[in-house]
Short mmCIF file of C-alpha atoms and ligand atoms in Angstrom, two decimals:
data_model
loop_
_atom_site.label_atom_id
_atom_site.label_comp_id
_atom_site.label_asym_id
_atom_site.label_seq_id
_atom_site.Cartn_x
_atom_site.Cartn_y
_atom_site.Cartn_z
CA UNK A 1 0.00 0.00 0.00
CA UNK A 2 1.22 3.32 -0.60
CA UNK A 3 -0.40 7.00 -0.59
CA UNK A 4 -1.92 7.81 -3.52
CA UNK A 5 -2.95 11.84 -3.63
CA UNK A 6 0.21 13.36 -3.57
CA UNK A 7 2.78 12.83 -5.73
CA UNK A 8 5.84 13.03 -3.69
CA UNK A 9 9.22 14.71 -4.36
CA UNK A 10 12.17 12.62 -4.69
CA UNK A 11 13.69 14.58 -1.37
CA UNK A 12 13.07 12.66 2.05
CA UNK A 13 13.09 15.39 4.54
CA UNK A 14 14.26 14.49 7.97
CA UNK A 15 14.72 17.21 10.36
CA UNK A 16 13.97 21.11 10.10
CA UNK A 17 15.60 23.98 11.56
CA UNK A 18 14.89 27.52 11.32
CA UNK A 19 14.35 28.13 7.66
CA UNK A 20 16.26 25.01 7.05
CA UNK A 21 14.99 21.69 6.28
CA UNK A 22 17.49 18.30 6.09
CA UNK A 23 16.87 15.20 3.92
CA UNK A 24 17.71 11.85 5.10
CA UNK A 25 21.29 12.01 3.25
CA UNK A 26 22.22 15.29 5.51
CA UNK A 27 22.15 17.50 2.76
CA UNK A 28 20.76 21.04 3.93
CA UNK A 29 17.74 22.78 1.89
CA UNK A 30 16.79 26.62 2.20
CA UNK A 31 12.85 26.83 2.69
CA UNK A 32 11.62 29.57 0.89
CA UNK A 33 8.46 27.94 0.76
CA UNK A 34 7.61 27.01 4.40
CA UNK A 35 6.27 24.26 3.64
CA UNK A 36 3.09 26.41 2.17
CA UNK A 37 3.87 29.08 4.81
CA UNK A 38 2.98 26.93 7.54
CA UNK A 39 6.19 27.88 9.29
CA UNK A 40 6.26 31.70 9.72
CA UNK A 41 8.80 31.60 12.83
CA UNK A 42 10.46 28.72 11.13
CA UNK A 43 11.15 25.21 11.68
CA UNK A 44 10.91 23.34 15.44
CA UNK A 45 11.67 27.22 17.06
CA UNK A 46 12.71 26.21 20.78
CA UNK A 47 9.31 27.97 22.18
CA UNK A 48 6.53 26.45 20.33
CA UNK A 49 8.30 23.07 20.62
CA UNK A 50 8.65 24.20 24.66
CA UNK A 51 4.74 25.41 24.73
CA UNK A 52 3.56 22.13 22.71
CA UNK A 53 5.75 19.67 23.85
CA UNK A 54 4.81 20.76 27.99
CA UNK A 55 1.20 20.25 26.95
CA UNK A 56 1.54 17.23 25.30
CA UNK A 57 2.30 15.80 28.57
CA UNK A 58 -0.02 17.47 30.66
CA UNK A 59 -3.29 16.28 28.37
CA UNK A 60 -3.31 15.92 24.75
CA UNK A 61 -6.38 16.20 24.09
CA UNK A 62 -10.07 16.40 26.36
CA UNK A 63 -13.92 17.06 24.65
CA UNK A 64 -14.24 20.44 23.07
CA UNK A 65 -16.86 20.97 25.59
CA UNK A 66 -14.55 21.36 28.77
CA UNK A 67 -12.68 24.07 28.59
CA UNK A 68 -8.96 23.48 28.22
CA UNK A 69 -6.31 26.61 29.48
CA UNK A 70 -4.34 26.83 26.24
CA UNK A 71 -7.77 27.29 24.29
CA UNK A 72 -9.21 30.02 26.71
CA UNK A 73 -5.82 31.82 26.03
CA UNK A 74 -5.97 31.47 22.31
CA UNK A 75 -9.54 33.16 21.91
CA UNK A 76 -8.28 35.81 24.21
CA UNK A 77 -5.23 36.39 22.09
CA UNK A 78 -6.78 36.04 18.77
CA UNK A 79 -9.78 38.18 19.49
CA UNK A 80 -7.40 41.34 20.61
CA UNK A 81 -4.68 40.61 17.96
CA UNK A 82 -7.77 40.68 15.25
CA UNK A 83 -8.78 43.54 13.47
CA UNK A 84 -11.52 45.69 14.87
CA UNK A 85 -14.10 44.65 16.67
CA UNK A 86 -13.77 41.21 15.78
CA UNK A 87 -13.82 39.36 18.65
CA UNK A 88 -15.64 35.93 18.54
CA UNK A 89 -13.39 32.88 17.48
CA UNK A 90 -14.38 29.31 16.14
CA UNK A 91 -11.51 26.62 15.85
CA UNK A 92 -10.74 23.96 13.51
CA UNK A 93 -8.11 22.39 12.34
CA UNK A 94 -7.33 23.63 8.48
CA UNK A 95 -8.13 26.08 5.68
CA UNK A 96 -10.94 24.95 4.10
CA UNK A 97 -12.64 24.04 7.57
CA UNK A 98 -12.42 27.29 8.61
CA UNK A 99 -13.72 28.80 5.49
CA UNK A 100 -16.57 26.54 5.06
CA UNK A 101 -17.18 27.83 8.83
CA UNK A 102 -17.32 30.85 8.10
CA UNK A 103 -19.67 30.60 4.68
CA UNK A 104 -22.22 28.94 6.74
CA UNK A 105 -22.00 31.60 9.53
CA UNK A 106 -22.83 34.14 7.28
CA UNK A 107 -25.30 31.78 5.14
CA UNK A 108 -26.89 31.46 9.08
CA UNK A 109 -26.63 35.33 10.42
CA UNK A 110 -28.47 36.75 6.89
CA UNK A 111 -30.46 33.92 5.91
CA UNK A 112 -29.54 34.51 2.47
CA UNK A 113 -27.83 31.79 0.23
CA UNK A 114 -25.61 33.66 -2.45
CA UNK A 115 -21.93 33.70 -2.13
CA UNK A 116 -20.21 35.83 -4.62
CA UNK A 117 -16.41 34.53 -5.27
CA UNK A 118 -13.19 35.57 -7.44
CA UNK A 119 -11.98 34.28 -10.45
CA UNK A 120 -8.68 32.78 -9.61
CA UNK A 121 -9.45 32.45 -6.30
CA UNK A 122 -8.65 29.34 -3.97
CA UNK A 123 -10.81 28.83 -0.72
CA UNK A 124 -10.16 24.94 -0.34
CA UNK A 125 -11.26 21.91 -1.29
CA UNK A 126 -14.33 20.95 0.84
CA UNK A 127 -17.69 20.75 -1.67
CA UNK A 128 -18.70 24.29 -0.30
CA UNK A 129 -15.18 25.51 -0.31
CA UNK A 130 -14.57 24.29 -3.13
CA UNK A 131 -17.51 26.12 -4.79
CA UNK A 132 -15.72 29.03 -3.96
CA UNK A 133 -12.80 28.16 -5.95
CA UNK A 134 -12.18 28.92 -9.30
CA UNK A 135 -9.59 26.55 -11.26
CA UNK A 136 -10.82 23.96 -13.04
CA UNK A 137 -7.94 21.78 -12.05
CA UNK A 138 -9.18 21.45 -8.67
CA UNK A 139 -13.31 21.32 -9.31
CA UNK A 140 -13.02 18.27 -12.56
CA UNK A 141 -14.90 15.46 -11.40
CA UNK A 142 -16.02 16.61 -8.29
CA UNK A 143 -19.17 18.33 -9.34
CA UNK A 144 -22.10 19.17 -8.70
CA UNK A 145 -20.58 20.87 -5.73
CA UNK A 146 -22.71 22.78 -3.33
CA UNK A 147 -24.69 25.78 -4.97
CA UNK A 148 -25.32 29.53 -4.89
CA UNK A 149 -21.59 30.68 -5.67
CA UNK A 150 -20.80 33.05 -8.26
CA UNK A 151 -17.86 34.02 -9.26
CA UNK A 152 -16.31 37.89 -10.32
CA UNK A 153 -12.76 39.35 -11.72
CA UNK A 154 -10.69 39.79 -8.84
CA UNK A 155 -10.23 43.60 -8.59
CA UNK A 156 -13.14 44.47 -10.49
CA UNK A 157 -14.83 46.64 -8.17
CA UNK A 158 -17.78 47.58 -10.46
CA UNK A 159 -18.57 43.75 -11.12
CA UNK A 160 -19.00 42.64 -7.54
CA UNK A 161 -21.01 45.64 -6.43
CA UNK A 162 -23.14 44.75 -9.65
CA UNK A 163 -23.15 40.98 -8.31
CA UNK A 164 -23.76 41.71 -4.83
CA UNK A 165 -27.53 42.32 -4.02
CA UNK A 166 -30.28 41.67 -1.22
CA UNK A 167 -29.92 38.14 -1.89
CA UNK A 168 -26.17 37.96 -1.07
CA UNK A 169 -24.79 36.65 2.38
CA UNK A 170 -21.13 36.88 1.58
CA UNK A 171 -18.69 37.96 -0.41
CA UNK A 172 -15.05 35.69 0.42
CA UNK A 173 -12.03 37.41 -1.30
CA UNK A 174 -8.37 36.70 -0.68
CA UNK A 175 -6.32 40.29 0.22
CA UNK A 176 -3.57 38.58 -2.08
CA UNK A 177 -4.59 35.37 -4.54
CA UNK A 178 -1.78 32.72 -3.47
CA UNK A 179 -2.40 29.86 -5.40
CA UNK A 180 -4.03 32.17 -8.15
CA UNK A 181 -0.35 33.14 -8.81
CA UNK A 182 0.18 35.99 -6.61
CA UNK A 183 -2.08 38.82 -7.36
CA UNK A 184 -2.06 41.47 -4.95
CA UNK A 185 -5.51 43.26 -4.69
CA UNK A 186 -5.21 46.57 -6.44
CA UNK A 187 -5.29 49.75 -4.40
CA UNK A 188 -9.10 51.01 -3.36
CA UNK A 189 -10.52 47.14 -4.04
CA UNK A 190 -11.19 45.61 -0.70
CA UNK A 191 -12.28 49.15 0.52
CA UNK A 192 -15.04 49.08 -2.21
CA UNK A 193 -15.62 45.45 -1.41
CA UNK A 194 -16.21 46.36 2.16
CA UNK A 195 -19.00 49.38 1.52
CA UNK A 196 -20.53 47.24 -0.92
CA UNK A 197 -21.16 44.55 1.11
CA UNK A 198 -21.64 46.72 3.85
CA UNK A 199 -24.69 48.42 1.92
CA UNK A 200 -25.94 45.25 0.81
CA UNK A 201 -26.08 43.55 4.33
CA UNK A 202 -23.59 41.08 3.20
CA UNK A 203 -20.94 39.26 5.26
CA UNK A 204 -16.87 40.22 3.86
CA UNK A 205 -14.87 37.21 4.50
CA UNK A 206 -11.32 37.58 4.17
CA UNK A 207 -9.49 34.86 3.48
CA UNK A 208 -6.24 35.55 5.26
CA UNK A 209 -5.32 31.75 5.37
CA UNK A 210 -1.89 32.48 3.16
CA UNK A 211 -1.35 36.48 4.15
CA UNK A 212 -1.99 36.13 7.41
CA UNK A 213 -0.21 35.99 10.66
CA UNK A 214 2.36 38.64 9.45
CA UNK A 215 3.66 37.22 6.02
CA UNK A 216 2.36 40.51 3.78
CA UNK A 217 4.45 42.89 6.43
CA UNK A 218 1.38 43.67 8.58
CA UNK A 219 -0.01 41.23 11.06
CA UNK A 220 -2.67 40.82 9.07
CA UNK A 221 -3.18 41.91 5.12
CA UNK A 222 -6.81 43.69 6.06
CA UNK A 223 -4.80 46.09 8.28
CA UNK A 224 -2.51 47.14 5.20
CA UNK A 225 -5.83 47.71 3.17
CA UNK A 226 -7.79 49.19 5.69
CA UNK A 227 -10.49 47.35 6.07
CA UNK A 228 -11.84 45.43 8.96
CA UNK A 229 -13.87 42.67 6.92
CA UNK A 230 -17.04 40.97 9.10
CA UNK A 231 -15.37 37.30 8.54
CA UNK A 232 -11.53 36.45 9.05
CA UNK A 233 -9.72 33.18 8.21
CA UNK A 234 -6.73 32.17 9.37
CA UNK A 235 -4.84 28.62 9.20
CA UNK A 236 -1.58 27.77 7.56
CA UNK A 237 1.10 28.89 9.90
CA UNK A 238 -1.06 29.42 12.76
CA UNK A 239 -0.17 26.26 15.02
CA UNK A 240 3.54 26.31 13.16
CA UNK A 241 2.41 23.29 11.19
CA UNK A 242 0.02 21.37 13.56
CA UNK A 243 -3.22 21.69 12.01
CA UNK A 244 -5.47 23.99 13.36
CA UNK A 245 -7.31 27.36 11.61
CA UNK A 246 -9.64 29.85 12.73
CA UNK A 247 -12.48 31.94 11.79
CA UNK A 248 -12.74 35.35 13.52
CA UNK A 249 -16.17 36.92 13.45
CA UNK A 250 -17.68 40.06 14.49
CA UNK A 251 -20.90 40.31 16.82
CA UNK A 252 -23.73 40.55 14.84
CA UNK A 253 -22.52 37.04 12.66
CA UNK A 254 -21.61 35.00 16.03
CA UNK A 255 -24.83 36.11 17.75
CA UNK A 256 -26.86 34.16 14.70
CA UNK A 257 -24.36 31.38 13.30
CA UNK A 258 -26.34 28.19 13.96
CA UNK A 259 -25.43 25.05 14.88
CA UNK A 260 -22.04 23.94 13.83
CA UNK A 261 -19.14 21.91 15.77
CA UNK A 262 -16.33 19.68 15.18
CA UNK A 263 -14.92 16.94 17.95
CA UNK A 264 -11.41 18.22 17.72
CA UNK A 265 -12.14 22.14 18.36
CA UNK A 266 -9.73 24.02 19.75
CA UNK A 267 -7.78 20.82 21.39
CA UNK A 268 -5.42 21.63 23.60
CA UNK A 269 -1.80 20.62 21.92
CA UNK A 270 -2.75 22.97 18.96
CA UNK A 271 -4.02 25.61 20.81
CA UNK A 272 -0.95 25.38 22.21
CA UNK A 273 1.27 25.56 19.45
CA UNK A 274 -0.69 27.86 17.83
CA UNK A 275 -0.39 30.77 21.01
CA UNK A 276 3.42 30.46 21.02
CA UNK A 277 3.75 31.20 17.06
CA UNK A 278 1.45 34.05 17.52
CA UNK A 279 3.80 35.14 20.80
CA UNK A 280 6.85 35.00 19.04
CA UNK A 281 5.50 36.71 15.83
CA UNK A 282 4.28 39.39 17.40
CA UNK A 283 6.91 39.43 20.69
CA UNK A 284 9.57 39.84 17.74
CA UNK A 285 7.71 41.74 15.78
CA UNK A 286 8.06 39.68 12.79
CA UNK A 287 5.46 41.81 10.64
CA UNK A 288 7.73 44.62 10.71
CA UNK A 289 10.47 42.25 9.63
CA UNK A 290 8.70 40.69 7.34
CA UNK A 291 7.99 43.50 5.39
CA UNK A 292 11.53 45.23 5.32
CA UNK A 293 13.23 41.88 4.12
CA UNK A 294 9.90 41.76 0.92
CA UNK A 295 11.11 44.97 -0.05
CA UNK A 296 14.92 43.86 0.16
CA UNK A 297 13.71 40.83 -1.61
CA UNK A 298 11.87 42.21 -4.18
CA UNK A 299 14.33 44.63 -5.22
CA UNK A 300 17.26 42.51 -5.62
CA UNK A 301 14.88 40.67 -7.69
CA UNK A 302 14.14 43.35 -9.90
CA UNK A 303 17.79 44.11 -10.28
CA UNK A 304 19.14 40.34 -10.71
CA UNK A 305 16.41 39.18 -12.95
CA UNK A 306 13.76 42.06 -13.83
CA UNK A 307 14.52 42.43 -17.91
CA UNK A 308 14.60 38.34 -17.81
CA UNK A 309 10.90 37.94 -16.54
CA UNK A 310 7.80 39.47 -16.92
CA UNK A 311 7.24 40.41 -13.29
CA UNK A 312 8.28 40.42 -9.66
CA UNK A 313 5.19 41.16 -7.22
CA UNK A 314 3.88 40.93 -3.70
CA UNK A 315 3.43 41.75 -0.82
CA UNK A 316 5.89 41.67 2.35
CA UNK A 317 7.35 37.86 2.01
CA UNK A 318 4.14 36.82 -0.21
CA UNK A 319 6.53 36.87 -3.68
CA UNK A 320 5.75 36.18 -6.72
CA UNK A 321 7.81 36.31 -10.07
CA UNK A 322 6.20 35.51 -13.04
CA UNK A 323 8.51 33.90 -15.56
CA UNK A 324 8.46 33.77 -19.02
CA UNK A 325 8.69 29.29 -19.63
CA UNK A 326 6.75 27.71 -16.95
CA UNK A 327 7.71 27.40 -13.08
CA UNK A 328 8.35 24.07 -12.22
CA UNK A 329 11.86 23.30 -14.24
CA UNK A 330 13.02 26.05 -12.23
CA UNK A 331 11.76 24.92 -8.87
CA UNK A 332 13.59 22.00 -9.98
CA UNK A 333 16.74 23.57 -10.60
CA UNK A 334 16.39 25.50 -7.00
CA UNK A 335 16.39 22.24 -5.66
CA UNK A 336 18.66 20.28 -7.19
CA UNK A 337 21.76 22.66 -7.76
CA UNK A 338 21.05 25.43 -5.17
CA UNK A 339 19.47 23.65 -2.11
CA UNK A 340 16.87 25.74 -2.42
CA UNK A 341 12.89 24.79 -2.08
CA UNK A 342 10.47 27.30 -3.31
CA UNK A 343 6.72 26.67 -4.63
CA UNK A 344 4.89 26.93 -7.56
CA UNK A 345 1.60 29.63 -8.07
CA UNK A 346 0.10 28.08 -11.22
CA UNK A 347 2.08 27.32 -14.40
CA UNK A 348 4.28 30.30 -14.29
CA UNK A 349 5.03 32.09 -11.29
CA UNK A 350 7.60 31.25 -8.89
CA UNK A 351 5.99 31.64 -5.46
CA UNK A 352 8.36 32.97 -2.68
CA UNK A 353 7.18 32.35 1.24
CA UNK A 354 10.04 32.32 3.41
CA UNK A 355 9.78 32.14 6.98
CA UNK A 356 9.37 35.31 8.64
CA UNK A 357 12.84 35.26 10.23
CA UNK A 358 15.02 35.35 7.21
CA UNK A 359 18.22 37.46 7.00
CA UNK A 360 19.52 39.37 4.05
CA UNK A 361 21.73 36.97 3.60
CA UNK A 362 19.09 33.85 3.09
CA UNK A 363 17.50 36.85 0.50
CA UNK A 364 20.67 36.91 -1.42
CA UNK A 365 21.21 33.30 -1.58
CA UNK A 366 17.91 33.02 -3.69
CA UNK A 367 17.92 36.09 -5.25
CA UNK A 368 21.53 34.94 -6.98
CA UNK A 369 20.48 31.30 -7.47
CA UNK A 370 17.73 32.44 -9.41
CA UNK A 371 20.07 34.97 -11.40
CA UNK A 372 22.08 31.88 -11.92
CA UNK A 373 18.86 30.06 -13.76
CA UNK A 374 17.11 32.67 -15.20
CA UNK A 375 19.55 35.62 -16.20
C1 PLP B 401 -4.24 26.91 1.63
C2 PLP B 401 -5.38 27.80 1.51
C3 PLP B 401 -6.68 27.36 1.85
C4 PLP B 401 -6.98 25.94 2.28
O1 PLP B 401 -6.30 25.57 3.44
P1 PLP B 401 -6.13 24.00 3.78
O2 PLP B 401 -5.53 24.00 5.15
O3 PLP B 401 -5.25 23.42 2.74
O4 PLP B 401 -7.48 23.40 3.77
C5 PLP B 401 -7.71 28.28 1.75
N1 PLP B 401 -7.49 29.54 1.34
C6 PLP B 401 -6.27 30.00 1.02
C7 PLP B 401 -6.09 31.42 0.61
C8 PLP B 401 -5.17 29.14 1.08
O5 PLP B 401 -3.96 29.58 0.73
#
C-alpha cells in the first residue's frame, strides 16, 4: 500500500531547523516555501516546541466541551490581535474548515444563500469551499458541488457591487490570490468590497489563510488595506504546522451562526502551538520584519532578474515572479543545484514564502540562485 494523492518529491526530509529543512542524506535545503507558509517563525523554534511539547504531557487532548487553558488563552489572544471589533473565534483544524465555517455563519446570520467569489481564487477543497474556488484543475470530477456561488474578476470593483444584491450573504475574497499566482488586490478594491457589502447587508470574508499571521508585512493583510472585513480566516502557519485554523467573526454574525461543531475544536496541543507562534510573531515583531526583508527581496529581484521575466510582485514575504517558460523546471533547478525549495503559483510564477525570520543573507542566496537560472 502506498499513498496515492500526492505525488511526492524525490527529497526525504528528515529534520527542520529555522528556515532550514534536512533530507535523510544530511544535505541542507533553504525553505523559501515554508512548507506552504505553515512555518512563519520557522522550523521546530525552541518555544513552540517548549509550549507544545509541555502540553503534550499534561493532556493531549479532552472534549471540546470542557474548557482546556491553552484554548481560553488562544480566543483571548486572537480576538485582541484581530482587526476591529472582531472578537468571537471558532476553531478547527485547516483552511478549508475554517472557510466553510465561516460561509455557513454568514449563510446562518443573513439567511440569504448567495456567495459571490473571485476568479482565480482558492478557498479549499471541501464541496462548499470548493464552490468558492475557481480553477478547473481542482473542481473536474467533483461536481455538482454545493450551490449559490458566483464568481467575479478579482479587482473588479464595479462587477462585484453589480453581483452583490439583497440576496447575497457573503462575499469571500483573498487580500492577495496565493495559489491564483500571486495577485495582490489593487489599491481602493477591498475598501469598495467592504461598503458594498456593507450596503448590501452582506458578510466580507477575508481569506487571510496564506497572508496572514504577518507574512504581507502587517499582522494581518486587512490592516494594510484598511479594512476590517465581518469574517476572518486564518490557518496555515497558525499552530507552526500542527493543524489547526480559525475563523474570527464580528458580533452581529456570532450572535446568529447556527449550529455547527467539530470533535477536535480548539484541542489543547494545537491551541498550544498555535499561542506560542502568535507570541513570538508578534513578541519579535516579525510583521515589521517581514515587510523590510519583501522589499529587500523584491528589489534585488528586480535588479538580478527584472529584464529576464515578466514580473516580480507581492506583498511583504508573499513573492511572486512571473517567468516567461513555466515554473516548475526552475523549482527543480532550485532544488537540485542550489538547495533551495520554493513553490509553484500556477504554471508560471515562482511563489516565494520564506519564513518570517530570514536574513539578508538567506534573501541573497535566492535572489543569486535564481540569477544563476534565469539571467
Ligand atoms: C491553503 C489555503 C486554503 C486551504 O487551506 P487548507 O488548510 O489546505 O485546507 C484556503 N485559502 C487559502 C487562501 C489558502 O492559501
Amino acid at each position: 500500500m502506498s499513498g496515492f494523492v500526492f505525488s511526492e518529491k524525490p527529497i526525504g526530509i528528515e529534520r527542520g531547523e529555522g528556515v532550514y529543512l534536512y533530507d535523510t542524506k544530511g544535505n541542507e535545503y533553504l525553505d523559501f516555501g515554508a512548507s506552504y507558509a505553515c512555518t512563519p517563525v520557522g522550523h521546530c523554534h525552541p518555544d513552540v516546541v517548549a509550549a507544545t511539547t509541555e502540553q503534550l504531557e499534561r493532556l493531549m487532548y479532552v472534549q471540546a466541551s470542557y474548557p482546556n487553558a491553552p484554548r481560553t488563552a488562544l480566543y483571548e489572544q486572537l480576538a485582541t490581535v484581530a482587526p476591529g471589533d472582531i472578537d468571537n473565534v471558532w476553531l478547527c483544524n485547516s483552511g478549508t474548515e475554517a472557510n466553510e465555517a465561516a460561509l455557513k455563519f454568514a449563510r446562518h446570520a443573513t439567511g440569504r444563500e448567495k456567495i459571490v467569489a473571485t476568479m482565480q481564487g482558492f478557498h479549499g477543497r471541501t464541496m462548499g469551499t470548493l464552490a468558492a474556488t475557481w480553477k478547473d484543475k481542482y473542481r473536474d470530477g467533483f461536481e455538482p458541488l454545493a450551490g449559490g456561488f458566483e464568481f467575479v474578476p478579482y479587482g473588479d470593483a464595479e462587477a462585484m457591487a453589480d453581483a452583490v444584491d439583497e440576496d447575497t450573504a457573503a462575499v469571500i475574497v483573498e487580500p492577495v490570490q496565493g495559489e491564483g499566482g500571486i495577485n495582490p488586490a489593487p489599491n481602493g478594491y477591498l475598501q469598495s468590497v467592504r461598503e458594498t457589502t456593507e450596503s448590501a447587508g452582506a458578510a466580507m470574508v477575508l481569506d487571510e489563510i496564506q497572508t496572514g499571521l504577518g507574512r504581507t508585512g502587517t499582522l494581518w493583510a486587512a490592516e494594510e488595506y484598511g479594512v476590517v472585513p465581518d469574517i476572518l480566516t486564518t490557518a496555515k502557519g497558525l499552530g507552526s504546522g500542527l493543524p489547526i485554523g480559525a475563523t474570527l467573526v464580528r458580533d452581529w454574525v456570532a450572535a446568529d451562526c447556527g449550529n455547527h461543531g467539530s470533535t477536535f475544536s480548539g484541542g489543547p496541543v494545537t491551541t498550544a502551538a498555535a499561542g506560542a507562534t502568535l507570541d513570538v510573531i508578534t513578541d519579535e515583531d516579525l510583521p515589521s520584519h517581514a515587510a523590510e526583508l519583501g522589499t529587500y527581496l523584491v528589489e534585488a529581484l528586480e535588479a538580478a532578474i527584472g529584464d529576464e521575466v515578466r514580473e516580480v510582485r507581492g506583498n511583504g514575504l508573499m513573492v511572486g515572479v512571473e517567468v516567461k517558460r513555466g515554473a516548475n523546471p526552475i523549482l527543480k533547478e532550485l532544488a537540485l543545484n542550489h538547495d533551495i525549495l520554493a513553490l509553484p503559483a500556477g504554471r508560471s510564477v515562482v511563489r516565494l514564502l520564506p519564513p518570517l525570520v530570514i536574513d539578508r543573507g538567506d534573501a541573497d542566496a535566492v535572489v543569486d540562485a535564481l540569477e544563476a537560472i534565469i539571467g
